């Protein structure tokens, strides 16, 4: 592992490319050039996009609100399910028209989808108007690659098959001034049999605690009140570090940061959720009462084939412990329906565990075959229409438990971080309780970024209406 001074010198090198781009742009008279970033996928991609937007800002571009106004367009892509890929190719079709109207437009593609050889082949063949393609391991090189593209005038593709160093201290442009994601680790070593993430994000690497703490301190100084610690499996944080650090130990350090009000984290793998983590959460009011604990399936047979390393009963035991320690904790999850060998009887098990765990919410997905994963070779037990039927059953059950849980919180007064003006009613604002559910309340934009006590008057299924007290 390189030391911090090396990592900073790479950041400085990149900033020197940003200055060169700034010079190039200043030679052209007229309005400030604009950039537009579109993110697909998970919170980790959201955070990467903020970093790339920060790089574009330091290159002299400023953010614009539509693709039509942009001089640089970046799509940061996801490939976890096929529909994510389909959406990107659909949007590229539209960009072709924009590029025909404005040949100076620079179109960049980054992220997980770009780590797949077939995707690159397809873009080369059918979308040759794209200007710059890079992957998940070299986003910190964005300024350098963009500079190369501007100078050379031809398509640049830079995909690294493997991760290299972690580069610290590049600028980021946050979507929200008052909250931020913070990567604590990259990659994944779990190789769940359906999942492509380990192939496109590389091996698991944890950041040094001191780098994480330094980043959060700087964020707090810049007005951040809430951080979300990000990793594909935060419970295995710290493996491979010298000396090794556990996730609860890291949390204990993060709690100490003055001025930081709320801490969230995502995602937790049920297999290695420790009692120590439950203890740290229980005794630290700064840690939000919310855990996203991906279940995937309630059938032991399917879980085994998924390579998930826990049983239905073990999962339930974790949720019982969590709720015993923190009765007000929200437990949310991810569920896949239609895993190749899954039968309706397996789905019965999933429905049963949803009812027993009483999930506060769940993302439910229809299984999507990913080339190169072990599950891609397994035959399907159900037809498409049977899978959709089972999917609806699962969705309905989740909606029932989610409604029950929002009823449980109704009447409580909880601290709400106000995030935005309400989309439908400008006299209202929207925020989140520690459990992550949205609340709409009367209020003006001056509340945005503040944490205020709100009484939850009414549950409307998946959100609340409340009153500031
Ligand atoms: N590392 C996280 C999950 C990241 S991917 C975790 O394990 O908790 C987010 C979710 O996408 C997964 O939890 C899973 O439910 C879903 N997913 C992953 N691969 C999928 C596939 N091939 N088809 C359908 N859903 C999938
Ligand atoms: Fe995918 Fe499993 Fe890793 Fe999550 S833990 S990213 S589901 S391989
Ligand atoms: Fe998608 Fe990559 Fe996240 S595949 S879900 S953007 S890690």
XYZ file of C-alpha atoms and ligand atoms in Angstrom:
510
model
C 0.000 0.000 0.000
C 1.427 3.390 -0.990
C 1.633 6.065 1.666
C -0.477 9.190 1.716
C 2.161 11.504 0.198
C 2.302 9.295 -2.930
C -1.471 9.303 -3.150
C -1.520 13.083 -2.851
C 1.088 13.471 -5.560
C -1.189 11.534 -7.949
C -4.047 13.862 -7.003
C -1.773 16.847 -7.687
C -0.792 15.380 -11.048
C -4.465 15.090 -11.959
C -5.163 18.656 -10.845
C -2.381 19.827 -13.165
C -4.309 18.245 -16.078
C -7.406 20.074 -14.863
C -5.468 23.366 -15.054
C -4.367 22.526 -18.592
C -7.983 21.949 -19.618
C -8.934 25.242 -17.985
C -6.314 26.988 -20.140
C -7.619 25.272 -23.284
C -11.162 26.347 -22.469
C -10.193 29.945 -21.725
C -8.768 30.254 -25.223
C -12.311 29.872 -26.512
C -14.371 33.009 -25.993
C -18.021 32.952 -24.968
C -20.019 31.458 -22.128
C -18.599 29.079 -19.527
C -18.758 25.535 -20.902
C -21.254 23.271 -19.151
C -21.271 19.653 -17.993
C -24.067 17.184 -17.352
C -23.567 14.007 -15.310
C -26.137 11.199 -15.243
C -25.704 8.433 -12.682
C -27.113 4.931 -12.974
C -26.912 2.368 -10.158
C -26.063 2.456 -6.492
C -24.820 4.929 -3.882
C -21.253 4.035 -4.735
C -21.814 5.234 -8.266
C -23.511 8.367 -6.915
C -20.410 9.114 -4.889
C -18.099 8.411 -7.851
C -20.198 10.819 -9.916
C -19.749 13.535 -7.297
C -16.009 13.032 -7.590
C -16.115 13.222 -11.386
C -18.325 16.328 -11.216
C -15.716 17.830 -8.858
C -13.021 17.089 -11.421
C -15.077 18.712 -14.214
C -15.596 21.773 -12.035
C -11.855 22.086 -11.465
C -11.363 21.770 -15.246
C -13.416 24.953 -15.693
C -16.813 23.473 -16.638
C -19.931 24.390 -14.699
C -22.989 22.195 -14.093
C -26.023 22.584 -16.375
C -29.443 21.048 -15.947
C -29.925 19.365 -19.319
C -27.956 17.443 -21.893
C -28.903 19.996 -24.578
C -26.989 22.775 -22.800
C -23.889 20.670 -22.078
C -20.446 20.686 -23.669
C -19.447 17.536 -21.783
C -21.897 14.731 -20.974
C -20.894 11.893 -18.654
C -22.942 8.754 -18.075
C -21.719 6.834 -15.034
C -23.174 3.400 -15.720
C -24.406 0.341 -13.810
C -24.642 -3.262 -14.996
C -26.102 -5.085 -11.997
C -29.227 -5.974 -14.003
C -29.740 -5.992 -17.734
C -32.317 -3.167 -17.691
C -29.578 -0.788 -16.476
C -27.619 -1.560 -19.678
C -30.688 -1.211 -21.872
C -31.352 2.267 -20.462
C -27.817 3.447 -21.213
C -27.947 2.226 -24.818
C -31.347 3.885 -25.208
C -29.965 7.206 -23.994
C -26.929 6.877 -26.270
C -29.308 6.760 -29.232
C -30.599 10.201 -28.189
C -27.075 11.559 -27.689
C -26.223 10.618 -31.253
C -28.688 13.275 -32.437
C -27.183 15.875 -30.097
C -23.698 15.126 -31.331
C -24.812 15.536 -34.952
C -26.098 19.027 -34.088
C -23.005 19.898 -32.044
C -19.862 18.034 -33.173
C -17.824 19.676 -30.363
C -19.906 17.906 -27.721
C -17.794 15.482 -25.666
C -19.570 12.266 -24.622
C -17.979 10.244 -21.822
C -18.957 6.851 -20.409
C -17.659 5.438 -17.136
C -18.643 2.952 -14.447
C -19.444 -0.721 -14.056
C -20.886 -1.403 -17.508
C -17.632 -0.264 -19.099
C -15.745 -3.076 -17.345
C -17.455 -5.568 -19.682
C -15.627 -6.412 -22.882
C -18.849 -7.011 -24.892
C -20.094 -3.548 -24.017
C -16.907 -1.895 -25.246
C -17.109 -3.939 -28.450
C -20.699 -2.832 -29.022
C -19.861 0.847 -28.443
C -16.881 0.688 -30.796
C -19.060 -0.844 -33.500
C -22.379 0.941 -33.164
C -21.766 4.065 -31.066
C -18.472 5.337 -32.461
C -19.477 8.951 -31.711
C -18.627 8.375 -28.027
C -15.461 10.309 -27.110
C -14.119 8.848 -23.895
C -14.621 5.533 -22.101
C -13.117 4.551 -18.781
C -14.019 2.119 -16.020
C -14.356 1.798 -12.262
C -10.659 1.585 -11.347
C -9.390 4.789 -12.930
C -11.990 7.473 -12.302
C -9.337 9.578 -10.593
C -7.656 9.856 -14.024
C -10.685 11.578 -15.563
C -8.933 14.971 -15.988
C -5.925 13.359 -17.675
C -8.085 11.292 -20.036
C -10.309 14.234 -20.913
C -7.233 16.330 -21.657
C -5.880 13.571 -23.925
C -9.211 13.470 -25.739
C -9.338 17.242 -26.206
C -5.798 17.289 -27.597
C -6.005 14.181 -29.793
C -9.539 14.570 -31.115
C -10.068 10.800 -31.309
C -11.940 8.260 -29.167
C -10.097 7.257 -25.994
C -10.728 3.980 -24.200
C -8.933 3.298 -20.927
C -10.206 0.269 -19.039
C -8.159 -1.398 -16.310
C -8.942 -4.979 -15.594
C -7.682 -4.756 -12.038
C -7.700 -2.176 -9.326
C -4.491 -0.344 -8.462
C -3.975 2.271 -5.748
C -6.664 4.221 -3.898
C -6.162 7.899 -4.725
C -7.199 10.271 -1.950
C -8.070 13.971 -1.824
C -9.587 14.708 -5.204
C -12.273 17.394 -5.178
C -15.955 16.364 -5.177
C -19.064 18.336 -6.059
C -21.778 17.180 -3.679
C -25.408 16.902 -4.655
C -26.425 17.978 -1.141
C -24.316 20.481 0.842
C -25.414 18.907 4.154
C -24.935 15.182 3.539
C -22.425 13.005 1.782
C -21.482 9.440 0.993
C -18.003 8.358 2.092
C -16.388 5.271 0.631
C -14.825 3.135 3.310
C -14.048 0.246 1.000
C -14.136 -0.670 -2.663
C -14.896 -3.885 -4.532
C -16.374 -7.149 -3.298
C -14.989 -10.638 -2.625
C -18.259 -12.409 -1.928
C -19.063 -13.709 -5.396
C -22.750 -14.334 -4.842
C -23.540 -16.621 -7.759
C -25.955 -14.218 -9.523
C -23.927 -11.043 -9.100
C -21.602 -9.236 -11.482
C -20.316 -6.633 -9.018
C -17.127 -8.527 -7.986
C -16.172 -8.805 -11.667
C -16.658 -5.120 -12.463
C -15.578 -3.554 -9.170
C -12.598 -5.779 -8.416
C -11.297 -7.215 -5.161
C -12.245 -5.839 -1.788
C -9.975 -3.037 -0.541
C -10.490 -1.011 2.637
C -9.365 2.580 3.073
C -7.152 3.463 6.024
C -9.212 4.718 9.000
C -7.142 7.906 9.180
C -7.960 8.755 5.551
C -11.670 8.156 6.180
C -11.666 10.267 9.346
C -9.765 13.052 7.601
C -12.281 13.069 4.750
C -15.257 13.196 7.131
C -13.659 15.985 9.202
C -13.188 18.028 6.042
C -16.803 17.351 5.023
C -18.072 18.464 8.437
C -16.022 21.633 8.167
C -17.739 22.179 4.823
C -21.236 21.931 6.338
C -21.986 18.195 6.221
C -24.210 16.910 9.049
C -24.843 13.366 7.876
C -22.504 10.840 6.296
C -23.298 7.492 4.722
C -20.361 5.080 4.984
C -20.312 3.099 1.758
C -19.154 -0.385 0.827
C -20.601 -3.508 -0.805
C -20.253 -5.258 2.523
C -19.306 -2.863 5.294
C -19.247 -5.644 7.884
C -16.056 -7.016 6.422
C -14.357 -3.600 6.533
C -10.720 -3.595 7.603
C -9.577 -6.997 6.364
C -6.082 -6.643 4.946
C -5.296 -3.397 6.768
C -2.253 -3.256 9.058
C -3.191 -3.369 11.902
C -6.621 -4.797 11.093
C -9.621 -2.697 12.103
C -13.220 -3.886 12.336
C -16.250 -1.945 11.138
C -17.551 -1.336 14.695
C -14.089 -0.029 15.639
C -14.176 2.366 12.703
C -17.675 3.488 13.730
C -16.416 4.255 17.226
C -13.883 6.659 15.716
C -16.424 8.260 13.381
C -18.809 8.875 16.295
C -16.140 11.019 17.961
C -16.006 13.528 15.096
C -17.283 16.832 16.456
C -20.066 18.513 14.510
C -21.178 15.315 12.778
C -24.805 14.647 13.714
C -25.784 11.513 11.846
C -24.064 8.405 10.584
C -25.521 5.880 8.172
C -23.919 2.915 6.454
C -24.680 0.653 3.515
C -24.699 -2.281 2.791
C -24.497 -4.910 5.512
C -24.134 -8.557 4.688
C -26.188 -10.655 7.135
C -23.515 -13.371 7.196
C -21.077 -11.311 9.217
C -23.226 -8.835 11.109
C -21.594 -8.919 14.562
C -22.937 -8.420 18.081
C -20.259 -5.770 18.453
C -21.902 -3.762 15.638
C -25.307 -4.049 17.306
C -23.719 -2.809 20.577
C -22.086 0.207 18.939
C -25.348 1.117 17.236
C -27.349 0.692 20.425
C -25.175 3.020 22.467
C -24.552 5.721 19.866
C -27.483 8.025 19.199
C -25.571 9.502 16.246
C -25.868 6.234 14.332
C -29.204 6.239 12.550
C -31.684 3.563 13.537
C -31.639 1.951 10.120
C -29.937 -1.076 8.693
C -30.106 -2.321 5.139
C -29.557 -6.053 5.439
C -29.819 -7.720 2.046
C -31.755 -10.995 2.343
C -32.094 -12.060 -1.340
C -34.143 -15.162 -0.540
C -35.850 -16.899 2.373
C -35.193 -20.392 1.045
C -32.154 -22.167 2.489
C -31.742 -24.157 -0.708
C -31.710 -21.025 -2.878
C -29.473 -19.129 -0.432
C -26.960 -21.952 -0.707
C -27.040 -21.832 -4.496
C -26.687 -18.074 -4.305
C -23.499 -18.567 -2.231
C -24.871 -16.332 0.532
C -23.441 -18.185 3.595
C -26.417 -17.853 5.965
C -29.731 -19.615 6.497
C -33.222 -18.227 6.871
C -33.121 -18.924 10.615
C -29.703 -17.277 11.034
C -30.990 -14.202 9.213
C -34.085 -14.050 11.395
C -31.957 -14.408 14.499
C -29.990 -11.277 13.464
C -33.184 -9.280 12.923
C -34.548 -10.417 16.293
C -31.350 -9.306 18.033
C -31.452 -5.955 16.240
C -35.061 -5.301 17.156
C -34.549 -6.428 20.745
C -31.643 -4.007 21.176
C -33.357 -1.192 19.223
C -37.147 -1.571 18.955
C -37.269 1.573 16.809
C -34.774 0.317 14.207
C -35.886 0.163 10.582
C -34.732 -2.963 8.785
C -34.811 -2.818 5.000
C -33.656 -5.382 2.498
C -33.087 -6.532 -1.093
C -34.942 -9.533 -2.492
C -34.446 -11.330 -5.796
C -37.348 -13.257 -7.326
C -36.800 -15.752 -10.134
C -33.280 -16.966 -9.324
C -32.844 -19.810 -11.870
C -33.646 -22.809 -9.691
C -36.246 -21.017 -7.564
C -39.700 -22.611 -7.329
C -42.973 -21.200 -5.948
C -42.290 -23.220 -2.761
C -38.991 -21.352 -2.325
C -40.878 -18.083 -2.696
C -43.249 -19.274 0.074
C -40.194 -19.283 2.344
C -39.333 -15.740 1.266
C -42.875 -14.586 1.999
C -42.702 -16.261 5.398
C -39.463 -14.513 6.387
C -40.756 -11.119 5.171
C -43.689 -11.502 7.558
C -41.502 -12.659 10.436
C -38.766 -10.057 9.986
C -41.417 -7.354 9.387
C -39.313 -5.416 6.947
C -39.735 -1.650 6.954
C -39.088 -1.709 3.241
C -37.514 -3.791 0.500
C -36.143 -3.415 -2.984
C -37.488 -6.357 -4.908
C -35.829 -7.376 -8.150
C -36.549 -9.883 -10.847
C -33.449 -11.994 -11.393
C -31.405 -10.855 -14.350
C -28.922 -13.196 -15.998
C -25.378 -11.770 -15.974
C -22.884 -13.278 -18.391
C -19.908 -14.897 -16.670
C -21.589 -15.471 -13.299
C -22.126 -19.068 -12.091
C -25.935 -18.658 -11.974
C -25.995 -17.777 -15.685
C -25.414 -21.468 -16.461
C -28.283 -22.736 -14.298
C -31.611 -23.757 -15.897
C -34.809 -21.936 -14.920
C -37.449 -23.721 -12.831
C -40.168 -21.132 -13.511
C -41.429 -19.473 -16.685
C -41.369 -15.679 -17.080
C -45.048 -15.339 -16.279
C -44.703 -17.560 -13.192
C -41.802 -15.408 -12.023
C -43.889 -12.245 -12.449
C -46.717 -13.820 -10.512
C -44.351 -14.689 -7.650
C -42.819 -11.227 -7.815
C -46.241 -9.653 -7.220
C -46.821 -11.897 -4.197
C -43.500 -10.799 -2.701
C -44.179 -7.139 -3.438
C -47.615 -7.277 -1.817
C -46.219 -8.897 1.312
C -43.474 -6.270 1.607
C -46.072 -3.531 1.230
C -48.083 -5.045 4.082
C -45.152 -5.170 6.505
C -43.925 -1.712 5.461
C -47.359 -0.261 6.180
C -47.407 -1.955 9.556
C -44.034 -0.464 10.400
C -44.957 3.081 9.374
C -48.056 2.730 11.575
C -45.698 1.830 14.439
C -43.815 5.142 14.092
C -46.937 7.269 13.647
C -47.404 9.664 16.564
C -43.699 9.672 17.496
C -41.635 12.850 17.386
C -38.328 12.241 15.627
C -35.424 14.368 14.381
C -35.737 15.052 10.660
C -32.970 16.258 8.386
C -34.746 18.548 5.933
C -33.486 17.873 2.417
C -35.563 19.750 -0.135
C -38.640 21.752 -1.010
C -41.546 19.374 -1.564
C -41.868 18.451 -5.230
C -45.641 18.871 -5.332
C -46.286 21.667 -2.826
C -43.797 24.566 -2.570
C -45.179 25.488 0.876
C -43.863 22.165 2.179
C -40.447 20.613 2.695
C -39.298 17.008 2.699
C -36.829 15.326 4.993
C -35.888 11.983 6.483
C -36.201 10.450 9.931
C -33.212 8.417 11.202
C -35.067 5.308 9.967
C -34.682 6.785 6.467
C -38.410 7.164 5.719
C -39.440 10.467 4.117
C -41.584 13.023 5.913
C -43.457 15.919 4.317
C -44.226 18.950 6.482
C -45.148 22.612 6.224
C -42.027 24.737 6.114
C -39.904 27.055 4.037
C -36.594 26.519 2.247
C -34.622 28.088 5.116
C -35.082 24.732 6.912
C -33.108 22.826 4.285
C -30.000 21.298 5.826
C -31.323 21.620 9.377
C -32.289 18.824 11.751
C -35.655 19.621 13.332
C -38.030 17.685 15.578
C -41.121 16.579 13.712
C -44.227 14.847 14.994
C -45.289 12.119 12.571
C -49.003 12.827 12.283
C -50.050 10.485 9.564
C -48.596 7.476 7.771
C -49.264 7.335 4.068
C -47.894 3.884 3.349
C -44.270 4.588 2.552
C -43.914 8.114 3.926
C -45.297 10.420 6.590
C -46.989 13.745 6.925
C -45.775 15.598 9.987
C -45.600 18.859 11.898
C -42.530 20.671 13.153
C -42.694 20.900 16.946
N -23.446 -5.677 -1.903
C -24.817 -5.492 -1.697
C -25.647 -5.530 -2.944
C -25.241 -4.734 -4.126
S -26.176 -5.013 -5.582
C -25.269 -6.585 -0.770
O -24.995 -7.747 -0.982
O -25.963 -6.242 0.172
C -27.787 -4.548 -5.041
C -28.818 -5.603 -5.152
O -29.045 -5.925 -6.506
C -28.492 -6.926 -4.515
O -28.685 -6.934 -3.148
C -29.427 -7.870 -5.228
O -30.656 -7.960 -4.569
C -29.611 -7.212 -6.577
N -28.960 -7.983 -7.633
C -27.650 -8.244 -7.778
N -27.455 -9.018 -8.879
C -28.667 -9.231 -9.424
C -29.127 -9.963 -10.559
N -28.293 -10.632 -11.346
N -30.459 -9.949 -10.834
C -31.321 -9.293 -10.033
N -30.946 -8.604 -8.959
C -29.640 -8.571 -8.640
Fe -22.949 -8.771 -5.235
Fe -22.956 -10.427 -3.204
Fe -20.953 -8.673 -3.460
Fe -23.401 -7.831 -2.791
S -22.098 -9.176 -1.558
S -22.044 -6.953 -4.329
S -24.717 -9.225 -3.933
S -21.403 -10.386 -4.817
Fe -24.469 -1.080 -10.376
Fe -21.906 -1.030 -10.147
Fe -23.406 -0.261 -8.122
S -23.061 -2.597 -11.171
S -25.242 -1.470 -8.382
S -23.275 0.721 -10.069
S -21.477 -1.346 -8.013
